[in-house]
Amino acid sequence: MEIPFYQEHWLAIPFKMVRGSESYKDKVADASFYESFYKTLFDSQKGLNSDWLAQKRAVSEWIEATFLQPMRNSLGDSFRILSVGAGMGAVEEPWVRRGYHVELQECTEAPLRRFRAFYPEVPLHICDGKAMHLPDNSYDLV
């Protein structure tokens, strides 16, 4: 199911500045849009907005306290997490540092290049989130 979500900018990048964005006026963004978006973002040299990053870290902490830590207490350290639509991995990075077994999915590799450089051991799945070819029961939390 696709749910249209309308925005004019994200991470201080107006979508009209993203190459090819005019072709997405009547459809949901796909890998080619995100590839162009992240190229625009990284080429802009603006860096990540500290408020955005703080919000991502707060979400990460809430998920860890609400789900991950109780699961670790119950299942031990071996439980597996799949993060779908991970973006740049800002939410998941603290989990990796704390020893959780996390795998990330994103539709394009562009946002995860920095993450991959710092965490080459973490499995990344670059594919459409609607068509992931992963075995059933591979993860304890998605």
Steps between C-alpha positions, in 0.01 A plus 500: 500500500630846415396798707562837341682735735545854375795715598676785327836457675691263723824551692501864381507389134208633293380219277493734201883500526515122461579392145199322348262597781244643256421146383381406851213746524237225461679191629673368808876553511713200408869408507590738217348795687684410821826452310463853360386641833799366693739616227351849535524484880859379511612737223345795687761478778232623742551209735223343699272720701581451869130514597421224248784288631388557861147387406640184338708426811192549721304254285793257521507522880123454527503191275789354696333555838156386381589204278867411470605484863195291605565264208867474592396418858263231373684353199863577577745680276429293189164645402494656153364836388419614146458875453297574186553839335803574717609813313845596626485261795482777760243310710680168472860613554476512882354148501794368298743665742319332791531157343152438360485283187348749253458478123396804299287524188488801271394540137832653397854477636564876488382590853679201655850559357626671816336238720658218297845663532473503882315167539603270213393193698134605514292335225329747267215407268474740205163423346140614473336469841194348333702219342761382748611145438589396852405167661195496726570498873846650449442784745355543845411864447436697180 
